[in-house]
Every structure is written in C-alpha cells, then in structure tokens.
Coordinates of C-alpha atoms in Angstrom, one line a residue:
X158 CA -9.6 -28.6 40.7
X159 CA -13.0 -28.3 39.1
X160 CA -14.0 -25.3 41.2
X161 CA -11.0 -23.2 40.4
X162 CA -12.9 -21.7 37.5
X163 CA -12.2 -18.3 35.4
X164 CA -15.1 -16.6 36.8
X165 CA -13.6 -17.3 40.4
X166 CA -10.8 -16.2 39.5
X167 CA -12.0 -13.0 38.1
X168 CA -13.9 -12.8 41.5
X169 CA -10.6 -13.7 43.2
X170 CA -8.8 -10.5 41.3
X171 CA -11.4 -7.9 41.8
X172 CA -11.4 -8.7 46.1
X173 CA -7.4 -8.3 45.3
X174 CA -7.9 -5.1 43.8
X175 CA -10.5 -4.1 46.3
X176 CA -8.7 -4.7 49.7
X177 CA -5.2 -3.5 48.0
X178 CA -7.0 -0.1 47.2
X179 CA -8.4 0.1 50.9
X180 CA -5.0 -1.0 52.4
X181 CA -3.5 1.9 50.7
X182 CA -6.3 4.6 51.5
X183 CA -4.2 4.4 55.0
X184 CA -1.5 6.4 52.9
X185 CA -3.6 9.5 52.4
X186 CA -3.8 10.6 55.8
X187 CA 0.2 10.2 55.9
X188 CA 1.0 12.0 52.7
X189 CA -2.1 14.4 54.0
X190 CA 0.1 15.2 57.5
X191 CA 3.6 15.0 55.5
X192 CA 2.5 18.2 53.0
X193 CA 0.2 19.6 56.1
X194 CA -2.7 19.5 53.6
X195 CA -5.1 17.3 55.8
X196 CA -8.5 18.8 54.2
X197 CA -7.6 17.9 50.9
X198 CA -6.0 14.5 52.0
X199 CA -9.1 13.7 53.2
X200 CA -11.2 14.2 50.0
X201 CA -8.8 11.7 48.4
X202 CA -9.2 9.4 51.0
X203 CA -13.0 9.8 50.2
X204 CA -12.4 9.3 46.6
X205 CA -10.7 6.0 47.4
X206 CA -13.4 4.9 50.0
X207 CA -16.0 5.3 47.2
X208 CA -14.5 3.4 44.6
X209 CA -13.5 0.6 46.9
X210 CA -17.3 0.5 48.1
X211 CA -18.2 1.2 45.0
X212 CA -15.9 -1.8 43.4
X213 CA -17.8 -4.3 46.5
X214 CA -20.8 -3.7 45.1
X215 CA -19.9 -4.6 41.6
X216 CA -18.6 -8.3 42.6
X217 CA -21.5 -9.2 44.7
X218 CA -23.7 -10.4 41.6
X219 CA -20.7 -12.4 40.4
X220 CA -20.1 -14.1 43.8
X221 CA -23.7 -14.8 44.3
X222 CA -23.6 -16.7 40.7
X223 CA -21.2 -19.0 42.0
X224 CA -24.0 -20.3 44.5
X225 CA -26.2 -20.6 41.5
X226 CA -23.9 -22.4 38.8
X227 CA -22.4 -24.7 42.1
X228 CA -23.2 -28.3 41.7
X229 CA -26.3 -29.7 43.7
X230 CA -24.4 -33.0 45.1
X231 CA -21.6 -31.5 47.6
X232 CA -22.6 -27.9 47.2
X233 CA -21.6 -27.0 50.8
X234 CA -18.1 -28.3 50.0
X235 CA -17.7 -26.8 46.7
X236 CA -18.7 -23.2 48.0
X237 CA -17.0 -23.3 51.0
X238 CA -13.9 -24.0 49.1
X239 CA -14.3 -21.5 46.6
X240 CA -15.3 -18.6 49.1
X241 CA -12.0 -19.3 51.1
X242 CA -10.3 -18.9 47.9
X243 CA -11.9 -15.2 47.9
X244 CA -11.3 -14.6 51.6
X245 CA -7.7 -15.6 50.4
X246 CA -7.3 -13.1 47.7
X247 CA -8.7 -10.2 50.6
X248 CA -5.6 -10.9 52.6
X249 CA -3.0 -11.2 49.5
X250 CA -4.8 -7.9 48.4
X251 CA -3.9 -6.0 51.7
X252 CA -0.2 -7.7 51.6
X253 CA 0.2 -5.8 48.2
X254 CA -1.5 -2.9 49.5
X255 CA 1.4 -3.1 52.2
X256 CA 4.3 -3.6 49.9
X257 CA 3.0 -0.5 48.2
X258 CA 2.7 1.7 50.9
X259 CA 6.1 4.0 50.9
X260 CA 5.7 4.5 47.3
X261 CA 1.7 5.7 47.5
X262 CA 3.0 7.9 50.8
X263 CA 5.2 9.5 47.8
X264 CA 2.6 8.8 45.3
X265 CA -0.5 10.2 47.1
X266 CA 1.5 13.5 48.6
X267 CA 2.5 14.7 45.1
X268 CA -1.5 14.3 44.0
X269 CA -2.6 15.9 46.8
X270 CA -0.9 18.8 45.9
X271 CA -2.1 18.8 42.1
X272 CA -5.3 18.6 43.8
X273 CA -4.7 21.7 45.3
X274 CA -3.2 23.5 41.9
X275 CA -6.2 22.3 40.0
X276 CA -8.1 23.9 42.1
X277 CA -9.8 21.1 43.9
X278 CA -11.3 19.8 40.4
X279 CA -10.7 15.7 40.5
X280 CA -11.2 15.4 36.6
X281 CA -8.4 17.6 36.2
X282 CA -5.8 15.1 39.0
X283 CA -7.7 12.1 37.0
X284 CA -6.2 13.5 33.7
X285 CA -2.9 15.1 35.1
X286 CA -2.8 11.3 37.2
X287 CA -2.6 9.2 34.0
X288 CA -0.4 11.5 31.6
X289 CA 2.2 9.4 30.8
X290 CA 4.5 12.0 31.8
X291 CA 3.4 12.1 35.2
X292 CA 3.3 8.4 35.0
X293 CA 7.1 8.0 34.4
X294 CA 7.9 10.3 37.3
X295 CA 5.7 7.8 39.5
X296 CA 8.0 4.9 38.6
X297 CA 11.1 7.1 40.2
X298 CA 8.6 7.1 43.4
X299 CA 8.6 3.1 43.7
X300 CA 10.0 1.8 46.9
X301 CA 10.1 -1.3 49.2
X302 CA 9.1 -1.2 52.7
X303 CA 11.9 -1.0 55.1
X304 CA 12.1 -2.9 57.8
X305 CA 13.8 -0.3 60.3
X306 CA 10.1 0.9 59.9
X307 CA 9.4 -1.9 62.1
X308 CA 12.6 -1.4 64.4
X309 CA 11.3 2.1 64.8
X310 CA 8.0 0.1 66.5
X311 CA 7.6 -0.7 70.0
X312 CA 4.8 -2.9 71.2
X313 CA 4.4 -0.4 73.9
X314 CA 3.1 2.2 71.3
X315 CA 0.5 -0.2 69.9
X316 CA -2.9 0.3 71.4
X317 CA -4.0 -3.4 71.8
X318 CA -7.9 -2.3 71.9
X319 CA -7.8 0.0 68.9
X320 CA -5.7 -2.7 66.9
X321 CA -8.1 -5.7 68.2
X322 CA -11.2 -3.2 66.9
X323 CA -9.5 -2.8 63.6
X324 CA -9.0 -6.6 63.2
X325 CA -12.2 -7.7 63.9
X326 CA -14.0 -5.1 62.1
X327 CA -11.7 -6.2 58.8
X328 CA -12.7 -9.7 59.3
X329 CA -16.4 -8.9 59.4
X330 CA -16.2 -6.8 56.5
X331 CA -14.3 -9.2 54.5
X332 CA -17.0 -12.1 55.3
X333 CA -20.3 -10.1 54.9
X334 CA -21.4 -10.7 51.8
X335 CA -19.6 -14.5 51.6
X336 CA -21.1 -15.4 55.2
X337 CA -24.3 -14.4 54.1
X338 CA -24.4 -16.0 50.9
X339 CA -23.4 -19.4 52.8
X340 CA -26.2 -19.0 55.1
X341 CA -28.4 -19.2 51.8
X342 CA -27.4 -23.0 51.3
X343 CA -27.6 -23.5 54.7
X344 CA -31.1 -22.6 55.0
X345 CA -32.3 -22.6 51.5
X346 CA -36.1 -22.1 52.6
X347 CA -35.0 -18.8 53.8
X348 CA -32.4 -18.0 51.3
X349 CA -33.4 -14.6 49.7
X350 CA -33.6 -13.4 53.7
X351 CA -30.3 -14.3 54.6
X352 CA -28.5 -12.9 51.6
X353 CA -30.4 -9.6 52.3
X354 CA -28.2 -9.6 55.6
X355 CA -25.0 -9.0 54.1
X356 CA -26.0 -5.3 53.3
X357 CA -26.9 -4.7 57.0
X358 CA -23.9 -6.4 57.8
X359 CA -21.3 -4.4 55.8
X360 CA -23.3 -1.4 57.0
X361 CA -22.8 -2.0 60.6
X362 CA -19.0 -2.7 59.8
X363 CA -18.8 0.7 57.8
X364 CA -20.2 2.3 60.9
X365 CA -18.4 1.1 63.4
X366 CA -15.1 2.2 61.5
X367 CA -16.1 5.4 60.6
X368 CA -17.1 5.6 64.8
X369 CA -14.4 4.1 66.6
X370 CA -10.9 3.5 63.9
X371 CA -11.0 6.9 61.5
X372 CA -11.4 9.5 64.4
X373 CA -8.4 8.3 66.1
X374 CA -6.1 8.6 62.8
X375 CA -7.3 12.1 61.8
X376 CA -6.4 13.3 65.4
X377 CA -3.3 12.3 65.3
X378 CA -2.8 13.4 61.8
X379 CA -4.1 17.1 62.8
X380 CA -2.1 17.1 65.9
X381 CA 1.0 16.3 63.2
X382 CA -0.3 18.9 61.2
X383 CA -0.5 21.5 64.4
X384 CA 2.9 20.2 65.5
X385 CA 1.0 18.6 68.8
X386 CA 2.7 15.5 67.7
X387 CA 5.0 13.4 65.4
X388 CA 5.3 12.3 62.1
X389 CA 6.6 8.8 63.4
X390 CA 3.8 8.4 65.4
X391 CA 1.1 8.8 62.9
X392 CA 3.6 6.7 60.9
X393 CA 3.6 4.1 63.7
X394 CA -0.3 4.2 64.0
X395 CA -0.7 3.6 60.5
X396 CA 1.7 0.1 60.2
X397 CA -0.6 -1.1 63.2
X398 CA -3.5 -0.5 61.8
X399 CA -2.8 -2.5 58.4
X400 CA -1.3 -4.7 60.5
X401 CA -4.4 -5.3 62.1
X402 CA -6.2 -5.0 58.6
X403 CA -4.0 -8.2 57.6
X404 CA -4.7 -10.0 60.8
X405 CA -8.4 -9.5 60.0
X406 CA -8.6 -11.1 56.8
X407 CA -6.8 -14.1 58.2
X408 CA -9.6 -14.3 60.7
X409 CA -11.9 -13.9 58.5
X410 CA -10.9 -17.4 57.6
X411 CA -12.4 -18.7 61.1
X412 CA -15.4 -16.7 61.4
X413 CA -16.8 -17.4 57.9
X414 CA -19.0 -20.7 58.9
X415 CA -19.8 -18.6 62.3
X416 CA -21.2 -15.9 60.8
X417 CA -23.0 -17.6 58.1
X418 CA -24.6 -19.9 60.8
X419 CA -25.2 -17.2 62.7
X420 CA -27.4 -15.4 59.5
X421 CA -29.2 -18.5 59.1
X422 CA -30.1 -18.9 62.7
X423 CA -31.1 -15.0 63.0
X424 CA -33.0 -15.4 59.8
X425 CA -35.6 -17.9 61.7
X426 CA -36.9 -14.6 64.0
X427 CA -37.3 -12.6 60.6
X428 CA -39.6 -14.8 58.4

C-alpha cells in the first residue's frame, strides 16, 4: 500500500486529534449547566474552538503536499484514496471524542471552576491542568459511556431538522479543504483558484454553525441554568448532536467527489 505513507499518517493523527477535540467541546456547555457557571463554560468552549481552528490550519500545508509528492500516472486514484483515509480518521476522531465524553463532563466541570478560582487567568488552569497532581485525580474521573444514556433517548425528543443541519454542516466542514484540493487535479489549469475555495468554504460552514446549531444549545443550557429546563434534556440535546456530528463525517465520505467537482465547475465563472 504505497500510499499509506508516514506523512499521511501523521495527517491522518492530527484530523484524529482535531475532530476528537471538537467532539468534546460539546462537554463544556454540559459541565457549564451542571456547576451553573455558563459564562465561564463558554470561554472554555472558546478556548477549544480556537485551538481546534487553529490545529485545521496547521495540517492544511501537509495535506496539500500530498497533491504535490502524488505520482503523475493515476494521481486521481492515489489522492482520492489517501483523502478518504483522512475523512476516515475525522469520523474515528469524533468516535473517541464520544467515548470520552462522561469523563470530560467530569473533567471540564472541575476546570471550569479553577477557572473561576484563578480568577479567569487561562495560564494559571493551563498550569494547575497539567500538574501531575491534578493529573492523577483526572484518571479517578475516567468513565465509559453508558448506554441507559441512550434508553433515557426518545426519538420523539430529537429535532430531525436541527440534527440534519448538524450532519450536513459536519460533513461540509470535514471535506472543505480535501474537496477543494481534489478540484485542483481536476482542473489543474485553475488549480491555485480552486484550492483558495476551501477557506470560503470552511468559513461559510463556521457561519452557519455559529447561526443556526450553537444558539439552540446555549438556550437550553441557560434555561438549565435558570431552572426553565432539565439537565437530561440538554443532556439529550447534546448525544444528538454528536450523533449527528458522526453521521456527518460518514457523509462526508459521499459528498467528497461532489464538492470537489462542484469547486472545479464554480471555479470556471471566477477565472
């Protein structure tokens, strides 16, 4: 398997790490509503949008160098087969990010509060984070999820339009960058145009998540707070939506030669 090499693999490992940390940024606002410190849930959910975005950014030059060092004769081939690998890694990332869950509720509602004894200063939580003392009292934390979580789940609680939003959203988010790298090979005389797409692409999906997904979580997780609602629903709302998150990476296995044909088409009406 000539193009299973280390430097996919490393790719492969940093999307892991990626959609495991944004899977679990859906912890914050549940650790936020269980301590009824929402505010400063939310400026760790911040923190872990940032580095995730941040951490995107970083792999894009090493998945674009895959398009370079791919072999001339079959290239198409080769790069699809490699990309799928990396849309693979997204949707073992967010199962990991799910198995991890209930212990970064635990996790994330004891930092939230050193957030708040530290008076708001993160270099202080970094340091008090990664004492080893504080470490050992994080192992004591890890559990498996349960499933009487999903017992406690009724498909009538699910809203099917929210969790189809989520789903697609993940999926375009998860192909941006690969779709529009693609769309390079496929159109090679407009190449640098089409990989220039995958910022406006990610930026769309950004947008429409910060418009129509995280509103609808931090009402319910004020109305928890304001006891206008439940724990277990906010709980409930959360397993949906990295259900839906999963779901999204998996179609991001059927839309990647979509979108990327659809970049190459769209990049005829900018040249």
């Amino acid at each position: 398997m000539e193009f299973l090499t280390e430097k996919l693999l490393f790719i492969a490992l940093f999307i892991f790490i990626i959609h495991s940390i944004e899977t679990l940024a859906y912890a914050v606002r549940l650790s936020g509503a269980r301590v009824k410190m929402i505010a400063s849930a939310l400026s760790l959910f911040n923190i872990m949008v940032i580095v995730s975005r941040l951490a995107n950014m970083m792999q894009q030059p090493f998945t674009g160098s895959l398009i370079d060092t791919a072999p001339k004769e079959h290239a198409l081939e080769f790069v699809e087969t490699q990309f799928r690998i990396l849309i693979g890694a997204s949707t073992v990332g967010t199962v990991f990010g799910i198995i991890l869950l209930p212990t970064f509720i635990a996790l994330f509602s004891r930092a939230i509060i050193h957030l708040s004894e530290e008076k708001g200063s993160v270099p202080s939580l970094i340091k008090r984070i990664f004492s080893l003392q504080y470490i050992k009292r994080g192992i004591t934390h890890l559990s498996l999820p349960k499933f009487s979580y999903l017992q406690e789940t009724g498909v009538k609680d699910i809203p099917i339009k929210l969790f189809c939003v989520n789903m697609i959203i993940t999926a375009i988010y998860t192909i941006g960058v690969l779709s529009a790298l693609y769309a390079a090979l496929l159109a090679p005389e407009r190449a640098s145009t089409a990989i220039m797409a995958s910022g406006l692409i990610n930026g769309i999906a950004t947008i429409l998540l910060v418009i129509f997904i995280d509103p609808k979580i931090s009402v319910i997780a004020d109305d928890v707070v304001n006891q206008r609602g439940s724990y277990k629903k906010l709980k409930n709302m959360s397993l949906m939506m990295v259900t839906s998150r999963l779901l999204g990476t998996m179609l991001a296995q059927l839309l990647f030669i979509l979108g990327a044909q659809y970049i190459a088409w769209f990049s005829k009406f900018i040249v």
